[in-house]
Coordinates of C-alpha atoms in Angstrom, one line a residue:
M3 CA -6.3 -51.5 -83.6
N4 CA -7.0 -54.7 -85.4
I5 CA -10.7 -55.1 -84.8
D6 CA -10.9 -58.4 -86.6
Q7 CA -8.3 -59.9 -84.3
I8 CA -9.9 -58.4 -81.3
R9 CA -13.2 -60.0 -82.3
Q10 CA -11.4 -63.4 -82.8
H11 CA -10.3 -63.1 -79.2
T12 CA -13.9 -62.4 -78.1
A13 CA -16.0 -65.5 -78.6
G14 CA -19.2 -63.8 -77.4
C15 CA -19.4 -61.3 -80.3
N16 CA -20.1 -63.9 -83.0
D17 CA -23.7 -64.7 -82.5
K18 CA -25.1 -61.4 -81.1
I19 CA -24.7 -57.6 -81.0
F20 CA -23.4 -57.1 -77.6
L21 CA -24.0 -53.5 -76.2
N22 CA -23.8 -54.1 -72.5
S23 CA -20.2 -53.4 -71.5
A24 CA -21.4 -50.9 -68.9
G25 CA -23.0 -53.9 -67.2
A26 CA -20.7 -56.8 -67.6
S27 CA -18.6 -57.0 -70.8
L28 CA -17.3 -59.9 -72.9
M29 CA -14.0 -61.3 -71.7
P30 CA -11.1 -61.9 -74.1
K31 CA -10.2 -65.6 -74.4
E32 CA -6.8 -64.8 -72.7
V33 CA -8.8 -64.1 -69.5
T34 CA -10.8 -67.3 -69.4
T35 CA -7.9 -69.4 -70.5
T36 CA -5.7 -68.1 -67.6
M37 CA -8.5 -68.7 -65.1
I38 CA -9.3 -72.2 -66.2
D39 CA -5.7 -73.2 -66.2
Y40 CA -5.2 -71.8 -62.7
L41 CA -8.2 -73.6 -61.3
Q42 CA -7.1 -76.9 -62.9
Q43 CA -3.7 -76.5 -61.3
E44 CA -5.3 -75.6 -57.9
E45 CA -7.4 -78.8 -58.2
L46 CA -4.2 -80.8 -58.4
I47 CA -1.8 -79.2 -55.8
G48 CA -4.0 -77.0 -53.6
G49 CA -4.4 -73.2 -53.2
Y50 CA -1.4 -72.5 -50.9
K51 CA 1.2 -74.3 -53.0
L52 CA -0.1 -72.8 -56.3
E53 CA 0.0 -69.3 -54.8
A54 CA 3.6 -69.8 -53.9
F55 CA 4.4 -71.1 -57.4
S56 CA 2.5 -68.2 -59.0
S57 CA 4.0 -65.3 -57.0
A58 CA 5.6 -63.7 -60.1
L59 CA 2.3 -63.8 -62.0
I60 CA 0.5 -62.4 -59.1
R61 CA 3.0 -59.5 -58.9
E62 CA 2.2 -58.7 -62.6
F63 CA -1.3 -57.7 -61.6
Y64 CA 0.1 -54.7 -59.7
T65 CA 2.5 -53.9 -62.5
E66 CA -0.2 -53.9 -65.2
A67 CA -2.7 -52.0 -63.0
A68 CA -0.1 -49.3 -62.2
K69 CA 0.6 -49.0 -65.9
L70 CA -3.1 -48.6 -66.6
L71 CA -3.5 -45.8 -64.2
N72 CA -0.1 -44.1 -64.5
T73 CA 1.0 -44.8 -60.9
K74 CA 3.3 -47.2 -58.9
E75 CA 2.7 -50.8 -57.9
N76 CA 2.7 -49.8 -54.2
N77 CA -0.4 -47.6 -54.8
I78 CA -2.6 -50.4 -56.1
A79 CA -4.8 -52.8 -54.1
F80 CA -6.8 -55.7 -55.4
T81 CA -10.5 -55.7 -54.3
Y82 CA -13.5 -57.8 -55.0
N83 CA -15.5 -55.2 -56.9
A84 CA -15.6 -51.4 -57.2
T85 CA -18.1 -51.1 -54.3
D86 CA -15.7 -53.0 -52.1
A87 CA -12.9 -50.7 -53.1
Y88 CA -15.1 -47.6 -52.6
A89 CA -16.3 -48.7 -49.2
K90 CA -12.8 -49.4 -48.0
A91 CA -11.7 -45.9 -49.1
L92 CA -14.7 -44.3 -47.4
S93 CA -14.0 -46.2 -44.2
A94 CA -10.5 -44.7 -44.1
I95 CA -11.8 -41.1 -43.9
P96 CA -11.7 -39.9 -40.3
F97 CA -15.3 -38.4 -40.3
Q98 CA -16.5 -36.6 -37.2
S99 CA -19.9 -35.3 -36.3
G100 CA -20.7 -32.1 -38.3
D101 CA -18.2 -32.8 -41.1
Y102 CA -19.2 -32.1 -44.7
L103 CA -19.0 -34.5 -47.7
L104 CA -19.2 -32.7 -51.1
T105 CA -20.5 -34.7 -54.0
T106 CA -22.6 -34.5 -57.2
N107 CA -26.2 -35.2 -58.2
N108 CA -24.9 -37.8 -60.6
D109 CA -23.0 -40.0 -58.2
Y110 CA -23.7 -43.7 -58.4
I111 CA -26.7 -45.1 -56.4
S112 CA -24.5 -47.3 -54.1
N113 CA -22.3 -44.3 -53.3
Q114 CA -25.3 -42.1 -52.5
I115 CA -26.6 -44.8 -50.2
A116 CA -23.2 -45.1 -48.5
F117 CA -23.1 -41.3 -48.0
L118 CA -26.6 -41.4 -46.3
S119 CA -25.4 -44.3 -44.2
L120 CA -22.4 -42.2 -43.0
K121 CA -24.8 -39.4 -42.3
K122 CA -27.0 -41.7 -40.2
R123 CA -24.0 -43.1 -38.3
F124 CA -21.7 -40.1 -37.9
N125 CA -24.0 -37.1 -38.3
I126 CA -22.1 -35.8 -41.3
N127 CA -23.6 -33.3 -43.8
I128 CA -24.0 -34.1 -47.5
V129 CA -23.8 -31.3 -50.0
R130 CA -24.4 -31.8 -53.7
V131 CA -23.0 -29.3 -56.3
D132 CA -25.1 -27.7 -59.0
N133 CA -24.8 -28.6 -62.7
N134 CA -24.6 -25.8 -65.2
Q135 CA -26.9 -25.4 -68.3
E136 CA -24.8 -28.0 -70.3
N137 CA -25.3 -30.5 -67.4
D138 CA -21.7 -30.4 -66.5
I139 CA -20.5 -29.9 -62.9
D140 CA -20.5 -26.1 -62.2
T141 CA -16.8 -25.9 -61.1
S142 CA -17.2 -22.3 -59.9
H143 CA -20.0 -23.4 -57.6
F144 CA -17.8 -26.4 -56.5
E145 CA -15.0 -24.1 -55.5
E146 CA -17.5 -21.9 -53.6
L147 CA -18.8 -24.9 -51.7
I148 CA -15.2 -26.1 -50.8
K149 CA -14.4 -22.7 -49.4
K150 CA -17.7 -22.4 -47.6
Y151 CA -17.8 -25.9 -46.0
Q152 CA -14.2 -27.1 -45.9
P153 CA -15.4 -30.7 -46.6
R154 CA -13.7 -33.7 -45.1
L155 CA -14.1 -35.4 -48.4
V156 CA -14.9 -34.7 -52.0
A157 CA -16.5 -37.7 -53.9
V158 CA -17.2 -37.7 -57.6
T159 CA -18.3 -40.4 -60.0
H160 CA -16.3 -40.1 -63.3
I161 CA -19.1 -41.5 -65.5
P162 CA -22.5 -42.1 -64.0
T163 CA -24.0 -45.5 -64.6
N164 CA -27.3 -43.9 -65.8
S165 CA -26.1 -41.6 -68.6
G166 CA -23.2 -40.9 -71.0
L167 CA -22.0 -37.9 -69.0
I168 CA -18.2 -37.7 -68.3
Q169 CA -17.7 -35.5 -65.3
Q170 CA -14.7 -33.1 -64.9
V171 CA -12.7 -35.1 -62.5
E172 CA -9.4 -33.4 -63.4
A173 CA -10.8 -29.9 -62.8
I174 CA -12.2 -31.1 -59.4
G175 CA -8.9 -32.6 -58.6
T176 CA -7.1 -29.3 -59.1
L177 CA -9.5 -27.7 -56.7
C178 CA -9.0 -30.4 -54.1
E179 CA -5.3 -30.1 -54.4
K180 CA -5.5 -26.3 -54.0
Y181 CA -7.5 -26.6 -50.8
D182 CA -5.9 -29.8 -49.5
V183 CA -9.2 -31.8 -49.5
L184 CA -9.2 -35.6 -49.7
Y185 CA -10.6 -36.7 -53.0
L186 CA -12.3 -40.0 -53.9
V187 CA -13.2 -40.9 -57.6
D188 CA -15.5 -43.6 -58.7
A189 CA -14.0 -44.7 -62.0
C190 CA -16.2 -47.9 -62.3
Q191 CA -17.5 -47.0 -65.8
S192 CA -14.4 -45.1 -67.1
V193 CA -11.4 -47.4 -66.4
G194 CA -11.1 -49.6 -69.5
Q195 CA -13.3 -47.3 -71.6
L196 CA -11.0 -44.3 -71.8
T197 CA -7.6 -43.1 -70.6
V198 CA -7.7 -42.6 -66.8
D199 CA -4.5 -41.0 -65.3
V200 CA -4.5 -40.6 -61.6
Q201 CA -1.6 -38.1 -61.8
K202 CA -3.8 -35.8 -63.9
I203 CA -6.9 -36.4 -61.8
K204 CA -4.9 -35.7 -58.6
C205 CA -7.2 -38.0 -56.6
D206 CA -6.4 -39.6 -53.2
F207 CA -8.5 -42.7 -54.0
L208 CA -9.8 -44.2 -57.2
S209 CA -12.0 -47.3 -57.4
A210 CA -12.7 -49.5 -60.4
T211 CA -14.3 -52.8 -61.3
G212 CA -13.1 -55.6 -63.5
R213 CA -16.3 -56.7 -65.1
K214 CA -17.3 -53.6 -67.1
F215 CA -15.1 -51.9 -69.7
L216 CA -12.0 -53.6 -68.5
R217 CA -13.5 -56.9 -69.7
G218 CA -12.4 -58.8 -66.6
P219 CA -14.3 -61.4 -64.5
R220 CA -17.0 -60.5 -62.1
G221 CA -16.0 -60.3 -58.5
T222 CA -12.8 -58.3 -59.2
G223 CA -11.9 -54.6 -58.7
L224 CA -9.0 -52.4 -57.7
L225 CA -8.3 -49.4 -55.6
Y226 CA -5.7 -46.7 -56.2
V227 CA -4.4 -45.1 -53.0
S228 CA -2.2 -42.0 -53.2
D229 CA 1.1 -41.4 -51.5
K230 CA -0.5 -38.7 -49.4
V231 CA -3.0 -41.2 -48.0
L232 CA -0.2 -43.8 -47.3
Q233 CA 2.0 -41.2 -45.7
R234 CA -0.8 -40.0 -43.4
K235 CA -1.4 -43.6 -42.5
L236 CA -5.1 -43.5 -43.3
E237 CA -6.4 -47.0 -43.1
P238 CA -9.7 -48.9 -43.6
L239 CA -11.9 -49.4 -40.6
L240 CA -11.2 -53.1 -40.4
L241 CA -7.8 -54.5 -41.2
D242 CA -6.5 -58.0 -41.1
M243 CA -3.0 -59.6 -41.3
R244 CA -2.7 -58.6 -44.9
G245 CA -2.9 -54.9 -44.1
A246 CA -1.1 -54.8 -40.7
D247 CA 1.5 -56.5 -38.6
W248 CA 0.6 -57.5 -35.0
I249 CA 3.7 -56.4 -33.0
D250 CA 2.4 -56.4 -29.5
A251 CA -0.6 -57.8 -27.6
D252 CA -2.3 -54.4 -27.9
K253 CA -0.6 -52.9 -31.0
Y254 CA -0.2 -53.3 -34.7
T255 CA 1.6 -51.4 -37.4
V256 CA 0.0 -50.7 -40.7
Q257 CA 1.5 -51.7 -44.1
M258 CA 3.1 -48.8 -45.9
T259 CA 1.6 -49.7 -49.3
A260 CA -1.9 -49.9 -50.6
K261 CA -2.0 -53.5 -49.6
R262 CA -3.3 -52.3 -46.2
F263 CA -6.7 -52.1 -48.1
E264 CA -6.5 -55.8 -49.1
L265 CA -7.6 -58.9 -47.1
W266 CA -5.3 -61.9 -46.7
E267 CA -7.7 -64.4 -48.2
T268 CA -7.8 -63.6 -51.9
S269 CA -9.2 -65.3 -54.9
Y270 CA -6.0 -65.5 -56.9
V271 CA -7.8 -67.0 -59.9
S272 CA -9.9 -63.9 -60.1
L273 CA -6.9 -61.6 -59.5
L274 CA -5.0 -63.3 -62.4
G275 CA -8.1 -63.0 -64.6
L276 CA -8.3 -59.3 -63.9
K277 CA -4.5 -59.0 -64.6
E278 CA -5.0 -60.6 -68.0
A279 CA -7.8 -58.2 -68.8
I280 CA -5.8 -55.2 -67.8
K281 CA -2.8 -56.5 -69.8
Y282 CA -5.0 -56.9 -72.8
A283 CA -6.3 -53.4 -72.6
N284 CA -2.8 -52.0 -72.0
H285 CA -1.6 -53.9 -75.1
V286 CA -4.4 -52.5 -77.3
G287 CA -3.8 -49.1 -75.8
L288 CA -6.3 -47.0 -73.9
E289 CA -5.9 -44.0 -76.2
N290 CA -6.9 -46.3 -79.2
I291 CA -9.8 -47.7 -77.2
H292 CA -11.0 -44.3 -76.1
E293 CA -10.9 -42.8 -79.6
Y294 CA -12.7 -45.8 -81.2
N295 CA -15.3 -45.9 -78.5
R296 CA -15.9 -42.1 -79.0
L297 CA -16.6 -42.7 -82.7
L298 CA -19.0 -45.6 -82.0
S299 CA -21.0 -43.8 -79.4
Q300 CA -21.2 -40.6 -81.3
R301 CA -22.4 -42.5 -84.4
L302 CA -25.1 -44.3 -82.4
R303 CA -26.3 -41.2 -80.7
N304 CA -26.6 -39.3 -84.0
L305 CA -28.5 -42.1 -85.7
L306 CA -31.0 -42.3 -82.8
R307 CA -31.4 -38.6 -82.7
E308 CA -32.7 -38.7 -86.3
N309 CA -35.9 -40.3 -84.9
D310 CA -38.2 -37.6 -83.5
S311 CA -39.9 -40.2 -81.4
I312 CA -36.8 -41.0 -79.5
Q313 CA -35.4 -38.9 -76.6
V314 CA -31.7 -39.4 -76.2
L315 CA -31.1 -38.6 -72.6
D316 CA -27.3 -38.0 -72.5
K317 CA -26.5 -34.4 -71.8
G318 CA -23.1 -32.8 -71.2
T319 CA -20.1 -31.3 -73.0
N320 CA -18.2 -34.6 -72.9
L321 CA -20.0 -37.8 -73.4
S322 CA -18.9 -41.4 -73.0
S323 CA -19.6 -44.8 -74.5
I324 CA -22.9 -45.1 -72.6
I325 CA -26.0 -44.1 -74.7
T326 CA -29.4 -43.8 -73.0
F327 CA -32.7 -43.2 -74.5
N328 CA -36.4 -43.2 -73.8
T329 CA -39.6 -42.9 -75.8
A330 CA -43.2 -42.1 -75.2
K331 CA -44.3 -44.0 -78.3
R332 CA -43.6 -47.5 -77.1
N333 CA -43.6 -49.0 -73.6
L334 CA -40.5 -50.7 -72.1
T335 CA -41.8 -54.2 -72.5
D336 CA -42.3 -53.7 -76.3
I337 CA -38.9 -52.3 -76.7
E338 CA -37.2 -55.1 -74.8
G339 CA -39.2 -57.5 -76.9
F340 CA -37.9 -56.4 -80.3
L341 CA -34.3 -55.9 -79.0
Q342 CA -34.3 -59.5 -77.7
Q343 CA -35.9 -60.7 -80.9
H344 CA -32.9 -59.3 -82.8
N345 CA -30.4 -60.7 -80.3
I346 CA -29.2 -57.2 -79.2
Y347 CA -27.8 -57.2 -75.7
Y348 CA -28.5 -54.1 -73.6
S349 CA -29.5 -53.0 -70.1
V350 CA -32.2 -50.8 -68.5
S351 CA -31.6 -48.0 -66.1
Y352 CA -34.5 -47.3 -63.7
K353 CA -35.3 -44.1 -61.8
R354 CA -34.5 -45.8 -58.5
A355 CA -30.9 -46.0 -59.5
A356 CA -30.6 -42.4 -60.7
L357 CA -33.2 -40.6 -58.6
I358 CA -32.0 -37.0 -59.0
D359 CA -31.1 -37.3 -62.6
F360 CA -34.2 -39.1 -63.8
E361 CA -36.5 -36.8 -61.8
K362 CA -34.9 -33.8 -63.6
K363 CA -35.3 -35.6 -67.0
G364 CA -38.9 -36.6 -66.2
V365 CA -38.4 -40.3 -67.0
E366 CA -38.9 -43.6 -65.2
W367 CA -36.5 -45.7 -67.2
A368 CA -34.0 -45.6 -70.0
I369 CA -32.6 -48.2 -72.4
R370 CA -28.8 -48.2 -72.1
F371 CA -26.5 -49.2 -74.9
S372 CA -22.8 -49.4 -74.2
P373 CA -20.7 -50.3 -77.2
H374 CA -17.0 -51.2 -76.8
Y375 CA -14.0 -51.6 -79.0
F376 CA -14.9 -55.1 -80.1
N377 CA -18.1 -53.7 -81.8
T378 CA -18.1 -52.6 -85.4
T379 CA -19.7 -49.6 -87.2
E380 CA -21.9 -52.1 -89.1
E381 CA -23.3 -53.3 -85.8
I382 CA -24.0 -49.8 -84.7
D383 CA -25.8 -49.1 -88.0
T384 CA -27.8 -52.3 -87.6
V385 CA -28.9 -51.5 -84.1
A386 CA -29.9 -47.9 -85.0
K387 CA -31.9 -49.2 -88.0
I388 CA -33.8 -51.8 -85.9
V389 CA -34.6 -49.3 -83.1
N390 CA -35.7 -46.5 -85.5
E391 CA -37.9 -48.9 -87.5
N392 CA -39.7 -50.1 -84.4
I393 CA -40.2 -46.8 -82.6

C-alpha cells in the first residue's frame, strides 16, 4: 500500500488524528467527487432520467460488492444501513411460537433489542452461548446448544462495536451448515477492515454498513443473501414492486435475486458513493488493509498496556482494529478534554450499548480508538504518548 497516496486521497487526515473509523470513517475524495457530480447532474435533468443514463454505473455497485465478499451480483442487495439490512433479513425468517434463536453475549445492541422484540411478538426463545476463558465463543457449547434446541436461526456479530474481539464466524458457519440452520452474520464492523469471505463463513445472510471501515457515506449498507435463501423463496416481511411482480389481483411472484430485499425508491447518489468506497477498498486490497490494521492496533494496544493505570478491555484470541480502554485514575470528562485538546478523534462506548459485556468487565464506559489504513505508525505513537502522559 502507498500510505502517502492514500492520505492524499483522504482530506480529513491532514489536520487531526482520526481514530473513529468504527463510528463513521473518512471518505476518500473519489467518493465525495462521485456523489457531488451525480447530484449536480440530477439538479439539471431530474432523478428518473439520470438513473436511466447511469444504469451501467449502478450495476457496478453489485459487481464491486460481490467482489468484496466473494459472491455473485445476484446475491447482493443495497440497503440504507446495516440495521436496515439486518432487520430485512430477520423479517424473512419464518419464526413460530416456541422457536429458538441462538446468539452470543457480544451481539450488537440493536440486534439484541430486535431479538427481544421478536420474543415479545412471536414468543420465541433467545439463547446466548457461553464464552470460554479466552473470551472467545465456546464452539463446543455452541454445537451442544444447536443440537439441544434446533434453533430457527443462529445470529452472530463478527466484531462487536464495544470491543476489539473478532468472533469465530467461520467455525459457527461450519456448525450451521452441518445442522442445516439458517445463519445471519452482522459484519458491520468487519467489512472494510479485514477480509470477509461469505463462502468461508457459510452464512445465509450478512449485513454491512457503508459509513464505517468501508469509508462510504452515511445512509448506505448492503445485504448478502445466499443461494439457499433465494431458492427457498424466503422474503422480507414487506415487499414492494422492486422485490416482487404483481401478476394477479391477489398474487405476486418474488424476484429470484437478492433485490427482493430492496425497495424501488433508492438514493442512487448514496449507492454510487458506496460503490466508489467499495471499489477503492478492492483496489487497495482487503488483505493489505487487514494486515496493516492488525499492526496498527497491536502497536496501540501494546503501548497503552505499558501504563499500569490503564485497563485495556479487549479480550480474545483474535483482536481487531477496535481498541477500548478504561481507567480508574481519571474520569471520562477529563479524558475527553485532553483528547479533544490534542485534536484526537475517538468515540465512547457506554454500558447501555454493551450491557452483558460491560457488566462482566465491571465498567460503565470505555474510550474507543479505531485506527484504519490511512493512519500512520507515527500517529499511533503520538496518541499513546498523549494518553500515557495524561493518565
